[in-house]
Amino acid sequence: MITSFTNSLFHAVIEVCSALSLRANHECGPPSPQKSSVSSLTDDLWARPGPSGKPNSLSTFWSTIDADTLTIGQSLTDGESLVSSGGSFRLGFFRPENSSSRYLGIWYGARVPTQTIVWVANRGAPISDTRGFLNLTREGILALSDGGRNNNLAVWSSNVTRRPGNNPVVAQLLESGNLVVREAAEENPDNFLWQSFDYLTNTLLPGMKLGRNLTSGLNRKMRSWRSGEDPAEGDFSVLIETEGYPQLLVRRGAAIQFRAGSWNGLRFTGVPALNPSPTFSFEYRYEEGREVFFRFGVPNNTVVSRYAISPAGLLQLLTWSSRTGVWIVIATGQGDRCENYGLCGTYANCYTYRAPACQCLTGFSPRNPGDWGRSDWEEGCVRRTPLACNSSDGFIMHSRVKLPNTAVTRWNRTIGLAECRMLCLGNCSCTGYSSLDISNGESGCLMWFDDLIDIRELADGGQDLYVRMAGSEIREVVPEQGRPNRRRKTIIVIASVISSSMALLVILGILLYARKRKLKQKETLKTINTPLPRIKSQKERNEELDLPTFDLSTIVEATNDFAIGNKLGEGGFGPVYMGKLSEGQEIAVKRLSKSSGQGLNEFKNEVILFSKLQHRNLVRLLGCCINDDEKMLIYEYMPNKSLDFFIFNETQRKLLNWQRRTTIIDGIARGLLYLHQDSRLRIIHRDLKASNILLDKELRPKISDFGLARTFGGDQTEGETNKVVGTFGYMSPEYAVDGLFSVKSDVFSFGVLVLEIMSGRRNRGFYHADHDLNLVGHAWTLWNEGAALGLIDDSLNESCNQSEVLRCIHVALLCVQQRPEDRPNMSAAVLMLGSENPLPQPKLPGFYLRRNPPEADSSSSKNINDSCSVNQVSMTVMEPR
Ligand SMILES: *[C@@H]1O[C@H](CO)[C@@H](O)[C@H](O)[C@H]1NC(C)=O
Ligand SMILES: *[C@@H]1O[C@H](CO)[C@@H](O)[C@H](O)[C@H]1NC(C)=O
Ligand SMILES: *[C@@H]1O[C@H](CO)[C@@H](O)[C@H](O)[C@H]1NC(C)=O
Ligand SMILES: *[C@@H]1O[C@H](CO)[C@@H](O)[C@H](O)[C@H]1NC(C)=O
Ligand SMILES: *[C@@H]1O[C@H](CO)[C@@H](O)[C@H](O)[C@H]1NC(C)=O
Ligand SMILES: *[C@@H]1O[C@H](CO)[C@@H](O)[C@H](O)[C@H]1NC(C)=O
Ligand SMILES: *[C@@H]1O[C@H](CO)[C@@H](O)[C@H](O)[C@H]1NC(C)=O
Ligand SMILES: *[C@@H]1O[C@H](CO)[C@@H](O)[C@H](O)[C@H]1NC(C)=O
């Protein structure tokens, strides 16, 4: 409060001062060319002493009328900045965190208060002090000088794409974040001599093209920073490769890291999630010989968004959350193992949720069966039967896949699949074909002339790929042309085969179903033993071997031999003790129920992987302790217990004012988003509830027990075979009733949790004299009566902000909708919470009636049993995007 007041006071002072200095200059002759048209970066006044010889003083503040342009002869010095006309972007000098070097760059204006650099001029040529300045020459060249002895030697300069005429030129920072050089008198607003949008750094802004001008050869590609502190060019680039049919790649040096793939008329073939939405629009154009580009837009500027390639090579779509003041990752490339380029080698299909991940295509077998067995799939698969190279060859269709690398392809937009097939058959080196464009049905022809690599299964949004095979590998009867009799026979044969196999299928289905029910218990164990995603490089492998382990004696000492006084509680997977290591660090020790049905190696692997999950809203796993059949997990200790202790307690919840509660809701949402989308593992929590949210010293939330569902999903302790993961009151209908779970079941639990946080009431055990509804049903009723504010607990009334409260309830109701497909995913939920965009109306929620399930207290992690028709868990925890 006080700070912002001081700030506005300061700005008022600045305005008065600049007005004064403006007048002063009118009175005392023309302004010195050095200073006009440039507004100073006020924050920098506080941050830094002025450059040597040019002390910062208020007299450096100038008219802000033309503050977005620099004219010939003017200089932009360190400490000054150009501001685009609407204030969205700034150009000036900055110093990266932890670095002493200075760079000229562009960052966001007022909408993003945390300085976020979107473009850097002198990436590889840092300036060591604050004497640097930028000027514009008569030829339209922007020259950056370090102000040192080589005053005339530019450390960086722009390259004119076109010589100007005799007209004066100006440099201007546009609202889009584009720094352009143009003739001052130029009528066409898009006719630039030079623009920064042609020279991307690590960021793709809305409206910026990623791609190539195929006439001039200009390649607009992103290039990562070397590190968070060094904007020099790093290893990773994002570009549209134009060798073969154009495709979007992330490269590390020359090697392909991730292949988003070719554009199929709707999206890049490997990125099914790239769908236009009210928030984002996507554009792709490919005109042979002229240009190819991709760009995205944010219609109506509802959010501040950008794509960025991180120093570690992750391509991410980020959105600024003004409410929480951080960048939120909305989508990440390379999120699952099948997004590692070539993981499965040639002629193999990659499955995210199966073990093993890679399977040879039909008719192919591993090139090196030994390696393949050891989960080293890189060498891929080879044909069992060589191609005959005559008309006896045929094709096998693989549906719903990501199309392979298109580096060696030919294509024709005008012909259809039938002709495509004939063309491919007619050339011995053609290995497969598919449609080129699926935006209006299917059209065009794309043919491969190389081994097929980087194919993956995509349940949503995959395409059909036809792979050339020797005739003998194709079991189907291929009807021959020109012999009607035979053809008819074939059809009859096929028809009867089909009908009898249908009958067979039905019978089989019934048998399988019955069997499946019996096998459920066994399947649970199988799921647990699913191998982990393969870790690629040897370096990574070595890293992984550093299993953070603790000696049993250390733990015994730390917990006073598991003294009852140290016991914090009983979690779903065993008791939890508080402990203190000899160095003074406090820890929480979770002693796992004896036999989990899981091998020691798998357990270790899980622990290593989970210990790598790091997010400020996840409880940190420090390591484990393994001794005979004793397995323990060691976590950081959270002094403030769990959320249920606060919100369901009359006095404690007074400590949580509205501000704190929104921080908690946002934190939970972000932690969950990280689990679902951002971490390498794609984890579904499955047991999200108030007692699994721990609070740190500052009452910030940390999700606990994530991934345990995966490790200990079955928890088959003898005599207690009916434990499943999940807690009544938080479980979505499809999970509780059909045992189906997905990220959307976590979203449901999140919605329930939000309602509980706002109301201070438990969903289960909720009682209201007027009706038979639980908290979800109660909230839904109030919402429809326009009385949603009646939901919040009394202790909030003073501190709350009504519109924020309504928005939270609205989002919660969207999360608990009956149908999983209606619920938002976590990235959408985070966006909804963080912005002011209009939201859709919620539909009927799931499980809104109070029911009387078998007695179990929802606060402790009691689990449900078979009698309530909840399946034994038989699915994996990872989930397709
Ligand atoms: C602009 O920079 C160039 C090269 O750094 C230098 O030669 C020239 O004198 C500068 N012009 C002004 C007006 O500072
Ligand atoms: C400037 O452009 C010319 C011709 O387009 C090119 O040859 C030269 O390498 C470019 N220089 C820089 C620094 O980009
Ligand atoms: C590609 O570059 C050339 C030469 O600079 C230019 O004339 C042409 O307009 C550019 N093409 C597109 C589509 O921008
Ligand atoms: C700066 O240094 C601190 C401490 O070493 C580190 O935590 C932080 O991540 C660094 N910042 C960047 C951008 O690398
Ligand atoms: C953007 O604004 C226009 C007119 O102001 C409106 O018609 C359109 O629906 C808006 N689009 C979105 C996505 O909000
Ligand atoms: C195709 O080639 C194979 C092997 O070269 C041969 O056995 C077969 O008869 C040929 N088929 C036709 C239809 O030409
Ligand atoms: C595409 O196929 C049509 C019909 O066969 C042909 O006329 C045309 O030249 C082909 N186009 C290309 C680019 O090969
Ligand atoms: C088959 O395709 C390859 C690769 O495009 C081409 O080089 C070759 O000339 C073609 N062969 C025939 C017979 O068309």
Short mmCIF file of N, CA and C in Angstrom, two decimals, residues 581-717:
data_model
loop_
_atom_site.label_atom_id
_atom_site.label_comp_id
_atom_site.label_asym_id
_atom_site.label_seq_id
_atom_site.Cartn_x
_atom_site.Cartn_y
_atom_site.Cartn_z
N LEU A 581 17.53 -34.29 11.97
CA LEU A 581 18.85 -34.83 11.70
C LEU A 581 19.86 -34.13 12.61
N SER A 582 21.04 -34.75 12.73
CA SER A 582 22.01 -34.17 13.67
C SER A 582 22.42 -32.76 13.23
N GLU A 583 22.36 -32.47 11.92
CA GLU A 583 22.70 -31.10 11.48
C GLU A 583 21.59 -30.12 11.81
N GLY A 584 20.50 -30.63 12.32
CA GLY A 584 19.42 -29.73 12.72
C GLY A 584 18.28 -29.67 11.74
N GLN A 585 18.47 -30.26 10.55
CA GLN A 585 17.40 -30.21 9.57
C GLN A 585 16.21 -31.06 10.01
N GLU A 586 15.03 -30.49 9.89
CA GLU A 586 13.85 -31.23 10.29
C GLU A 586 13.30 -32.00 9.09
N ILE A 587 12.89 -33.22 9.36
CA ILE A 587 12.40 -34.06 8.28
C ILE A 587 11.10 -34.74 8.69
N ALA A 588 10.37 -35.19 7.68
CA ALA A 588 9.20 -36.02 7.94
C ALA A 588 9.49 -37.38 7.33
N VAL A 589 9.26 -38.41 8.10
CA VAL A 589 9.59 -39.77 7.65
C VAL A 589 8.31 -40.56 7.47
N LYS A 590 8.11 -41.02 6.25
CA LYS A 590 6.92 -41.82 5.99
C LYS A 590 7.34 -43.27 5.95
N ARG A 591 6.83 -44.03 6.90
CA ARG A 591 7.22 -45.45 7.00
C ARG A 591 6.18 -46.24 6.24
N LEU A 592 6.60 -46.86 5.14
CA LEU A 592 5.63 -47.46 4.25
C LEU A 592 5.22 -48.84 4.73
N SER A 593 3.99 -49.14 4.52
CA SER A 593 3.47 -50.45 4.87
C SER A 593 4.37 -51.51 4.26
N LYS A 594 4.54 -52.59 4.97
CA LYS A 594 5.63 -53.53 4.67
C LYS A 594 5.74 -53.98 3.21
N SER A 595 4.81 -54.75 2.74
CA SER A 595 5.03 -55.25 1.39
C SER A 595 4.12 -54.54 0.40
N SER A 596 4.72 -53.99 -0.60
CA SER A 596 3.93 -53.24 -1.56
C SER A 596 3.78 -54.03 -2.83
N GLY A 597 4.39 -55.19 -2.90
CA GLY A 597 4.34 -55.95 -4.13
C GLY A 597 5.28 -55.38 -5.17
N GLN A 598 6.14 -54.50 -4.75
CA GLN A 598 7.02 -53.85 -5.71
C GLN A 598 8.46 -54.25 -5.44
N GLY A 599 9.18 -54.50 -6.51
CA GLY A 599 10.57 -54.87 -6.35
C GLY A 599 11.40 -53.71 -5.86
N LEU A 600 12.55 -54.03 -5.30
CA LEU A 600 13.40 -53.00 -4.71
C LEU A 600 13.88 -52.02 -5.78
N ASN A 601 14.24 -52.56 -6.95
CA ASN A 601 14.77 -51.68 -7.99
C ASN A 601 13.73 -50.70 -8.48
N GLU A 602 12.53 -51.21 -8.66
CA GLU A 602 11.47 -50.31 -9.10
C GLU A 602 11.24 -49.22 -8.06
N PHE A 603 11.27 -49.65 -6.79
CA PHE A 603 11.07 -48.69 -5.72
C PHE A 603 12.13 -47.60 -5.78
N LYS A 604 13.39 -48.05 -5.94
CA LYS A 604 14.48 -47.06 -6.01
C LYS A 604 14.28 -46.12 -7.19
N ASN A 605 13.94 -46.72 -8.33
CA ASN A 605 13.73 -45.88 -9.51
C ASN A 605 12.67 -44.83 -9.27
N GLU A 606 11.61 -45.25 -8.65
CA GLU A 606 10.52 -44.30 -8.39
C GLU A 606 11.02 -43.18 -7.49
N VAL A 607 11.75 -43.57 -6.46
CA VAL A 607 12.22 -42.55 -5.52
C VAL A 607 13.13 -41.55 -6.22
N ILE A 608 14.01 -42.09 -7.08
CA ILE A 608 14.92 -41.18 -7.78
C ILE A 608 14.13 -40.22 -8.65
N LEU A 609 13.15 -40.77 -9.35
CA LEU A 609 12.38 -39.90 -10.24
C LEU A 609 11.59 -38.86 -9.45
N PHE A 610 10.97 -39.31 -8.38
CA PHE A 610 10.16 -38.35 -7.63
C PHE A 610 11.03 -37.31 -6.93
N SER A 611 12.24 -37.72 -6.56
CA SER A 611 13.10 -36.73 -5.90
C SER A 611 13.52 -35.66 -6.90
N LYS A 612 13.39 -35.96 -8.20
CA LYS A 612 13.73 -34.94 -9.21
C LYS A 612 12.58 -33.97 -9.47
N LEU A 613 11.41 -34.33 -9.02
CA LEU A 613 10.28 -33.42 -9.23
C LEU A 613 10.46 -32.26 -8.30
N GLN A 614 10.61 -31.10 -8.86
CA GLN A 614 10.81 -29.95 -7.99
C GLN A 614 9.87 -28.85 -8.38
N HIS A 615 9.09 -28.45 -7.44
CA HIS A 615 8.19 -27.34 -7.69
C HIS A 615 7.89 -26.74 -6.34
N ARG A 616 7.72 -25.43 -6.31
CA ARG A 616 7.55 -24.83 -4.99
C ARG A 616 6.23 -25.23 -4.35
N ASN A 617 5.34 -25.81 -5.12
CA ASN A 617 4.08 -26.23 -4.52
C ASN A 617 3.99 -27.75 -4.37
N LEU A 618 5.13 -28.41 -4.38
CA LEU A 618 5.17 -29.84 -4.08
C LEU A 618 6.09 -30.05 -2.90
N VAL A 619 5.70 -30.94 -2.01
CA VAL A 619 6.59 -31.26 -0.90
C VAL A 619 7.82 -31.95 -1.46
N ARG A 620 8.97 -31.52 -1.02
CA ARG A 620 10.22 -32.03 -1.56
C ARG A 620 10.54 -33.39 -0.94
N LEU A 621 10.78 -34.37 -1.80
CA LEU A 621 11.21 -35.69 -1.34
C LEU A 621 12.73 -35.64 -1.23
N LEU A 622 13.26 -35.86 -0.04
CA LEU A 622 14.71 -35.73 0.15
C LEU A 622 15.43 -37.03 -0.16
N GLY A 623 14.76 -38.15 0.05
CA GLY A 623 15.41 -39.42 -0.21
C GLY A 623 14.65 -40.54 0.42
N CYS A 624 15.33 -41.67 0.54
CA CYS A 624 14.64 -42.79 1.14
C CYS A 624 15.59 -43.58 2.01
N CYS A 625 15.02 -44.52 2.69
CA CYS A 625 15.81 -45.37 3.56
C CYS A 625 15.29 -46.78 3.34
N ILE A 626 16.19 -47.67 2.95
CA ILE A 626 15.76 -49.04 2.66
C ILE A 626 16.56 -49.98 3.54
N ASN A 627 15.86 -50.81 4.25
CA ASN A 627 16.56 -51.75 5.11
C ASN A 627 15.72 -53.01 5.21
N ASP A 628 16.26 -54.09 4.72
CA ASP A 628 15.48 -55.34 4.64
C ASP A 628 14.12 -55.04 4.04
N ASP A 629 13.07 -55.35 4.75
CA ASP A 629 11.77 -55.08 4.13
C ASP A 629 11.18 -53.76 4.61
N GLU A 630 12.00 -52.97 5.22
CA GLU A 630 11.57 -51.66 5.71
C GLU A 630 11.86 -50.61 4.63
N LYS A 631 10.82 -49.90 4.21
CA LYS A 631 11.06 -48.84 3.23
C LYS A 631 10.50 -47.54 3.77
N MET A 632 11.30 -46.49 3.72
CA MET A 632 10.84 -45.21 4.22
C MET A 632 11.14 -44.10 3.23
N LEU A 633 10.29 -43.12 3.23
CA LEU A 633 10.52 -41.95 2.38
C LEU A 633 10.77 -40.76 3.30
N ILE A 634 11.76 -39.97 2.94
CA ILE A 634 12.14 -38.85 3.79
C ILE A 634 11.76 -37.55 3.06
N TYR A 635 10.95 -36.73 3.69
CA TYR A 635 10.50 -35.47 3.09
C TYR A 635 10.98 -34.28 3.90
N GLU A 636 10.92 -33.13 3.29
CA GLU A 636 11.13 -31.91 4.08
C GLU A 636 9.96 -31.81 5.06
N TYR A 637 10.22 -31.21 6.19
CA TYR A 637 9.21 -31.13 7.22
C TYR A 637 8.42 -29.84 7.08
N MET A 638 7.12 -29.96 7.19
CA MET A 638 6.25 -28.78 7.06
C MET A 638 5.67 -28.45 8.42
N PRO A 639 6.10 -27.37 9.02
CA PRO A 639 5.71 -27.10 10.40
C PRO A 639 4.23 -26.79 10.56
N ASN A 640 3.58 -26.38 9.52
CA ASN A 640 2.21 -25.90 9.72
C ASN A 640 1.12 -26.93 9.45
N LYS A 641 1.51 -28.19 9.51
CA LYS A 641 0.52 -29.25 9.32
C LYS A 641 -0.19 -29.12 7.97
N SER A 642 -1.39 -29.67 7.95
CA SER A 642 -2.06 -29.70 6.65
C SER A 642 -3.26 -28.74 6.63
N LEU A 643 -3.75 -28.56 5.42
CA LEU A 643 -4.80 -27.58 5.19
C LEU A 643 -6.08 -27.90 5.96
N ASP A 644 -6.41 -29.18 6.10
CA ASP A 644 -7.65 -29.53 6.79
C ASP A 644 -7.64 -29.05 8.23
N PHE A 645 -6.44 -29.04 8.83
CA PHE A 645 -6.30 -28.59 10.20
C PHE A 645 -6.73 -27.12 10.31
N PHE A 646 -6.53 -26.38 9.25
CA PHE A 646 -6.91 -24.96 9.27
C PHE A 646 -8.37 -24.73 8.86
N ILE A 647 -8.69 -25.21 7.66
CA ILE A 647 -9.97 -24.74 7.13
C ILE A 647 -11.17 -25.34 7.83
N PHE A 648 -11.02 -26.52 8.41
CA PHE A 648 -12.19 -27.12 9.04
C PHE A 648 -12.25 -26.82 10.53
N ASN A 649 -11.41 -25.92 10.97
CA ASN A 649 -11.38 -25.61 12.39
C ASN A 649 -11.81 -24.17 12.61
N GLU A 650 -12.85 -24.06 13.40
CA GLU A 650 -13.48 -22.77 13.69
C GLU A 650 -12.48 -21.64 13.97
N THR A 651 -11.50 -21.90 14.84
CA THR A 651 -10.58 -20.82 15.21
C THR A 651 -9.41 -20.70 14.23
N GLN A 652 -8.89 -21.86 13.83
CA GLN A 652 -7.72 -21.82 12.96
C GLN A 652 -8.03 -21.12 11.64
N ARG A 653 -9.24 -21.31 11.13
CA ARG A 653 -9.47 -20.78 9.80
C ARG A 653 -9.51 -19.27 9.77
N LYS A 654 -9.64 -18.66 10.94
CA LYS A 654 -9.58 -17.20 10.98
C LYS A 654 -8.21 -16.69 10.54
N LEU A 655 -7.20 -17.58 10.69
CA LEU A 655 -5.85 -17.19 10.27
C LEU A 655 -5.73 -17.09 8.75
N LEU A 656 -6.66 -17.73 8.08
CA LEU A 656 -6.59 -17.72 6.63
C LEU A 656 -7.56 -16.68 6.07
N ASN A 657 -7.05 -15.50 5.85
CA ASN A 657 -7.91 -14.48 5.24
C ASN A 657 -8.01 -14.75 3.74
N TRP A 658 -8.74 -13.92 3.05
CA TRP A 658 -8.99 -14.17 1.63
C TRP A 658 -7.69 -14.23 0.83
N GLN A 659 -6.81 -13.29 1.11
CA GLN A 659 -5.52 -13.23 0.43
C GLN A 659 -4.79 -14.57 0.56
N ARG A 660 -4.71 -15.07 1.79
CA ARG A 660 -4.02 -16.33 2.03
C ARG A 660 -4.71 -17.47 1.30
N ARG A 661 -6.04 -17.44 1.33
CA ARG A 661 -6.75 -18.56 0.69
C ARG A 661 -6.54 -18.54 -0.82
N THR A 662 -6.52 -17.37 -1.43
CA THR A 662 -6.27 -17.37 -2.88
C THR A 662 -4.85 -17.84 -3.16
N THR A 663 -3.91 -17.45 -2.31
CA THR A 663 -2.54 -17.93 -2.50
C THR A 663 -2.53 -19.45 -2.46
N ILE A 664 -3.29 -20.00 -1.53
CA ILE A 664 -3.33 -21.45 -1.38
C ILE A 664 -3.98 -22.10 -2.61
N ILE A 665 -5.08 -21.54 -3.05
CA ILE A 665 -5.76 -22.11 -4.23
C ILE A 665 -4.84 -22.05 -5.45
N ASP A 666 -4.22 -20.89 -5.65
CA ASP A 666 -3.32 -20.75 -6.80
C ASP A 666 -2.16 -21.73 -6.71
N GLY A 667 -1.62 -21.87 -5.52
CA GLY A 667 -0.48 -22.76 -5.33
C GLY A 667 -0.83 -24.20 -5.63
N ILE A 668 -1.99 -24.63 -5.13
CA ILE A 668 -2.41 -26.00 -5.40
C ILE A 668 -2.59 -26.20 -6.90
N ALA A 669 -3.22 -25.22 -7.53
CA ALA A 669 -3.47 -25.33 -8.97
C ALA A 669 -2.15 -25.45 -9.72
N ARG A 670 -1.17 -24.66 -9.30
CA ARG A 670 0.09 -24.70 -10.04
C ARG A 670 0.87 -25.97 -9.79
N GLY A 671 0.82 -26.46 -8.55
CA GLY A 671 1.49 -27.72 -8.26
C GLY A 671 0.89 -28.85 -9.07
N LEU A 672 -0.43 -28.83 -9.16
CA LEU A 672 -1.13 -29.88 -9.90
C LEU A 672 -0.82 -29.76 -11.40
N LEU A 673 -0.79 -28.54 -11.88
CA LEU A 673 -0.46 -28.32 -13.29
C LEU A 673 0.93 -28.88 -13.59
N TYR A 674 1.84 -28.66 -12.67
CA TYR A 674 3.20 -29.17 -12.86
C TYR A 674 3.19 -30.70 -12.94
N LEU A 675 2.43 -31.33 -12.05
CA LEU A 675 2.36 -32.79 -12.07
C LEU A 675 1.76 -33.29 -13.39
N HIS A 676 0.71 -32.61 -13.83
CA HIS A 676 0.00 -33.08 -15.01
C HIS A 676 0.77 -32.83 -16.28
N GLN A 677 1.53 -31.77 -16.30
CA GLN A 677 1.93 -31.29 -17.60
C GLN A 677 3.40 -30.97 -17.73
N ASP A 678 4.01 -30.63 -16.63
CA ASP A 678 5.30 -30.02 -16.75
C ASP A 678 6.44 -30.94 -16.39
N SER A 679 6.14 -31.90 -15.55
CA SER A 679 7.22 -32.76 -15.10
C SER A 679 7.40 -33.86 -16.13
N ARG A 680 8.50 -34.56 -16.06
CA ARG A 680 8.76 -35.60 -17.04
C ARG A 680 7.82 -36.77 -16.91
N LEU A 681 7.17 -36.88 -15.76
CA LEU A 681 6.43 -38.11 -15.50
C LEU A 681 4.95 -38.07 -15.79
N ARG A 682 4.36 -36.89 -15.88
CA ARG A 682 2.91 -36.81 -16.06
C ARG A 682 2.19 -37.60 -14.98
N ILE A 683 2.06 -37.02 -13.87
CA ILE A 683 1.49 -37.76 -12.75
C ILE A 683 0.06 -37.33 -12.49
N ILE A 684 -0.79 -38.33 -12.26
CA ILE A 684 -2.13 -38.03 -11.78
C ILE A 684 -2.10 -38.33 -10.30
N HIS A 685 -2.54 -37.39 -9.50
CA HIS A 685 -2.39 -37.55 -8.06
C HIS A 685 -3.34 -38.61 -7.53
N ARG A 686 -4.57 -38.54 -7.90
CA ARG A 686 -5.61 -39.48 -7.52
C ARG A 686 -6.10 -39.38 -6.09
N ASP A 687 -5.42 -38.65 -5.23
CA ASP A 687 -5.93 -38.54 -3.87
C ASP A 687 -5.71 -37.13 -3.35
N LEU A 688 -6.11 -36.19 -4.15
CA LEU A 688 -5.96 -34.80 -3.76
C LEU A 688 -7.05 -34.46 -2.77
N LYS A 689 -6.67 -33.96 -1.61
CA LYS A 689 -7.65 -33.60 -0.60
C LYS A 689 -6.98 -32.68 0.41
N ALA A 690 -7.78 -32.09 1.27
CA ALA A 690 -7.24 -31.08 2.17
C ALA A 690 -6.11 -31.62 3.04
N SER A 691 -6.21 -32.88 3.47
CA SER A 691 -5.15 -33.38 4.36
C SER A 691 -3.87 -33.69 3.59
N ASN A 692 -3.92 -33.68 2.27
CA ASN A 692 -2.71 -33.88 1.49
C ASN A 692 -2.07 -32.57 1.05
N ILE A 693 -2.63 -31.48 1.49
CA ILE A 693 -2.02 -30.19 1.20
C ILE A 693 -1.33 -29.71 2.48
N LEU A 694 -0.02 -29.65 2.48
CA LEU A 694 0.71 -29.19 3.66
C LEU A 694 1.02 -27.71 3.51
N LEU A 695 1.23 -27.06 4.65
CA LEU A 695 1.50 -25.62 4.60
C LEU A 695 2.87 -25.34 5.20
N ASP A 696 3.63 -24.50 4.52
CA ASP A 696 4.96 -24.18 5.04
C ASP A 696 4.88 -23.01 6.02
N LYS A 697 6.05 -22.52 6.39
CA LYS A 697 6.10 -21.46 7.40
C LYS A 697 5.21 -20.27 7.04
N GLU A 698 5.23 -19.93 5.73
CA GLU A 698 4.46 -18.76 5.30
C GLU A 698 3.05 -19.14 4.87
N LEU A 699 2.63 -20.33 5.25
CA LEU A 699 1.31 -20.84 4.90
C LEU A 699 1.11 -20.98 3.39
N ARG A 700 2.23 -21.24 2.71
CA ARG A 700 2.10 -21.55 1.28
C ARG A 700 1.86 -23.04 1.13
N PRO A 701 1.01 -23.42 0.18
CA PRO A 701 0.63 -24.83 0.09
C PRO A 701 1.66 -25.68 -0.63
N LYS A 702 1.79 -26.91 -0.18
CA LYS A 702 2.63 -27.87 -0.90
C LYS A 702 1.87 -29.18 -0.96
N ILE A 703 1.73 -29.69 -2.17
CA ILE A 703 1.01 -30.94 -2.34
C ILE A 703 1.89 -32.10 -1.89
N SER A 704 1.34 -33.01 -1.12
CA SER A 704 2.12 -34.16 -0.71
C SER A 704 1.50 -35.43 -1.25
N ASP A 705 2.22 -36.51 -1.09
CA ASP A 705 1.76 -37.84 -1.50
C ASP A 705 1.54 -37.98 -3.00
N PHE A 706 2.05 -37.04 -3.79
CA PHE A 706 1.94 -37.22 -5.23
C PHE A 706 2.85 -38.37 -5.62
N GLY A 707 2.46 -39.11 -6.61
CA GLY A 707 3.34 -40.16 -7.08
C GLY A 707 3.30 -41.39 -6.21
N LEU A 708 2.87 -41.24 -4.97
CA LEU A 708 2.74 -42.43 -4.15
C LEU A 708 1.65 -43.31 -4.72
N ALA A 709 0.67 -42.66 -5.26
CA ALA A 709 -0.40 -43.42 -5.88
C ALA A 709 0.18 -44.35 -6.93
N ARG A 710 1.22 -43.86 -7.60
CA ARG A 710 1.85 -44.65 -8.65
C ARG A 710 2.69 -45.76 -8.03
N THR A 711 3.48 -45.39 -7.02
CA THR A 711 4.37 -46.36 -6.43
C THR A 711 3.60 -47.42 -5.66
N PHE A 712 2.64 -46.94 -4.89
CA PHE A 712 1.97 -47.85 -3.99
C PHE A 712 0.51 -48.01 -4.32
N GLY A 713 0.21 -47.87 -5.59
CA GLY A 713 -1.18 -47.90 -6.02
C GLY A 713 -1.96 -49.06 -5.45
N GLY A 714 -1.35 -50.22 -5.36
CA GLY A 714 -2.11 -51.37 -4.91
C GLY A 714 -2.15 -51.48 -3.40
N ASP A 715 -1.03 -51.16 -2.79
CA ASP A 715 -0.92 -51.28 -1.35
C ASP A 715 -1.51 -52.58 -0.83
N GLN A 716 -0.98 -53.66 -1.36
CA GLN A 716 -1.56 -54.96 -1.06
C GLN A 716 -0.97 -55.56 0.20
N THR A 717 -1.25 -54.98 1.30
CA THR A 717 -0.82 -55.60 2.55
C THR A 717 -1.76 -56.79 2.80
#
